[in-house]
Amino acid sequence: MFRYSKSIYGGQEQLIGASWDLIPWFAAAGVAFVVIHLIAAAMSRSGKRVRH
């Protein structure tokens, strides 16, 4: 997921980049979460009647 390289100034590992291969999966998971939340909110709202 992340790419590392050895630094030329001391041999420590240094982050040089991230993989973009998983971005569509994370975007789809975010959209699915929003849709499921909207459905659950609509279902819970339809079951409650507010009286004044």
mmCIF file of N, CA and C in Angstrom, residues 10-38:
data_model
loop_
_atom_site.group_PDB
_atom_site.id
_atom_site.type_symbol
_atom_site.label_atom_id
_atom_site.label_comp_id
_atom_site.label_asym_id
_atom_site.label_seq_id
_atom_site.Cartn_x
_atom_site.Cartn_y
_atom_site.Cartn_z
ATOM 1 N N GLY A 10 21.577 8.194 5.874
ATOM 2 C CA GLY A 10 21.603 7.526 7.151
ATOM 3 C C GLY A 10 20.935 6.168 7.130
ATOM 4 N N GLY A 11 20.416 5.779 6.033
ATOM 5 C CA GLY A 11 19.850 4.461 5.907
ATOM 6 C C GLY A 11 18.471 4.274 6.501
ATOM 7 N N GLN A 12 17.824 5.346 6.950
ATOM 8 C CA GLN A 12 16.476 5.224 7.492
ATOM 9 C C GLN A 12 15.480 5.059 6.351
ATOM 10 N N GLU A 13 14.393 4.337 6.653
ATOM 11 C CA GLU A 13 13.343 4.187 5.640
ATOM 12 C C GLU A 13 12.568 5.491 5.518
ATOM 13 N N GLN A 14 12.207 5.806 4.283
ATOM 14 C CA GLN A 14 11.522 7.047 3.999
ATOM 15 C C GLN A 14 10.341 6.755 3.089
ATOM 16 N N LEU A 15 9.195 7.329 3.410
ATOM 17 C CA LEU A 15 8.002 7.144 2.595
ATOM 18 C C LEU A 15 8.167 7.908 1.287
ATOM 19 N N ILE A 16 8.017 7.190 0.163
ATOM 20 C CA ILE A 16 8.171 7.865 -1.130
ATOM 21 C C ILE A 16 6.879 7.884 -1.939
ATOM 22 N N GLY A 17 5.852 7.161 -1.492
ATOM 23 C CA GLY A 17 4.606 7.191 -2.242
ATOM 24 C C GLY A 17 3.592 6.217 -1.688
ATOM 25 N N ALA A 18 2.393 6.324 -2.220
ATOM 26 C CA ALA A 18 1.302 5.437 -1.824
ATOM 27 C C ALA A 18 0.689 4.830 -3.080
ATOM 28 N N SER A 19 0.161 3.641 -2.931
ATOM 29 C CA SER A 19 -0.464 2.957 -4.050
ATOM 30 C C SER A 19 -1.859 3.507 -4.288
ATOM 31 N N TRP A 20 -2.205 3.753 -5.529
ATOM 32 C CA TRP A 20 -3.528 4.251 -5.894
ATOM 33 C C TRP A 20 -4.467 3.112 -6.275
ATOM 34 N N ASP A 21 -4.005 1.879 -6.171
ATOM 35 C CA ASP A 21 -4.801 0.730 -6.594
ATOM 36 C C ASP A 21 -6.058 0.530 -5.752
ATOM 37 N N LEU A 22 -6.018 0.924 -4.485
ATOM 38 C CA LEU A 22 -7.148 0.678 -3.599
ATOM 39 C C LEU A 22 -8.120 1.849 -3.498
ATOM 40 N N ILE A 23 -7.853 2.955 -4.156
ATOM 41 C CA ILE A 23 -8.723 4.134 -4.082
ATOM 42 C C ILE A 23 -10.158 3.819 -4.503
ATOM 43 N N PRO A 24 -10.407 3.080 -5.602
ATOM 44 C CA PRO A 24 -11.803 2.773 -5.961
ATOM 45 C C PRO A 24 -12.534 1.972 -4.884
ATOM 46 N N TRP A 25 -11.830 1.084 -4.198
ATOM 47 C CA TRP A 25 -12.468 0.302 -3.125
ATOM 48 C C TRP A 25 -12.874 1.195 -1.960
ATOM 49 N N PHE A 26 -11.998 2.115 -1.576
ATOM 50 C CA PHE A 26 -12.326 3.017 -0.474
ATOM 51 C C PHE A 26 -13.443 3.977 -0.865
ATOM 52 N N ALA A 27 -13.457 4.453 -2.098
ATOM 53 C CA ALA A 27 -14.530 5.327 -2.557
ATOM 54 C C ALA A 27 -15.867 4.585 -2.571
ATOM 55 N N ALA A 28 -15.877 3.351 -3.037
ATOM 56 C CA ALA A 28 -17.108 2.555 -3.050
ATOM 57 C C ALA A 28 -17.587 2.274 -1.633
ATOM 58 N N ALA A 29 -16.673 2.009 -0.714
ATOM 59 C CA ALA A 29 -17.057 1.776 0.678
ATOM 60 C C ALA A 29 -17.661 3.037 1.287
ATOM 61 N N GLY A 30 -17.130 4.199 0.959
ATOM 62 C CA GLY A 30 -17.689 5.464 1.445
ATOM 63 C C GLY A 30 -19.084 5.719 0.909
ATOM 64 N N VAL A 31 -19.269 5.473 -0.376
ATOM 65 C CA VAL A 31 -20.602 5.650 -0.981
ATOM 66 C C VAL A 31 -21.593 4.665 -0.376
ATOM 67 N N ALA A 32 -21.189 3.419 -0.187
ATOM 68 C CA ALA A 32 -22.073 2.416 0.412
ATOM 69 C C ALA A 32 -22.456 2.818 1.835
ATOM 70 N N PHE A 33 -21.519 3.350 2.600
ATOM 71 C CA PHE A 33 -21.831 3.789 3.961
ATOM 72 C C PHE A 33 -22.867 4.904 3.957
ATOM 73 N N VAL A 34 -22.712 5.875 3.067
ATOM 74 C CA VAL A 34 -23.656 6.991 2.996
ATOM 75 C C VAL A 34 -25.043 6.494 2.600
ATOM 76 N N VAL A 35 -25.126 5.618 1.608
ATOM 77 C CA VAL A 35 -26.414 5.097 1.150
ATOM 78 C C VAL A 35 -27.091 4.290 2.251
ATOM 79 N N ILE A 36 -26.356 3.432 2.928
ATOM 80 C CA ILE A 36 -26.933 2.639 4.008
ATOM 81 C C ILE A 36 -27.403 3.540 5.143
ATOM 82 N N HIS A 37 -26.647 4.583 5.440
ATOM 83 C CA HIS A 37 -27.041 5.514 6.488
ATOM 84 C C HIS A 37 -28.326 6.246 6.104
ATOM 85 N N LEU A 38 -28.437 6.676 4.860
ATOM 86 C CA LEU A 38 -29.652 7.361 4.414
ATOM 87 C C LEU A 38 -30.869 6.438 4.484
#
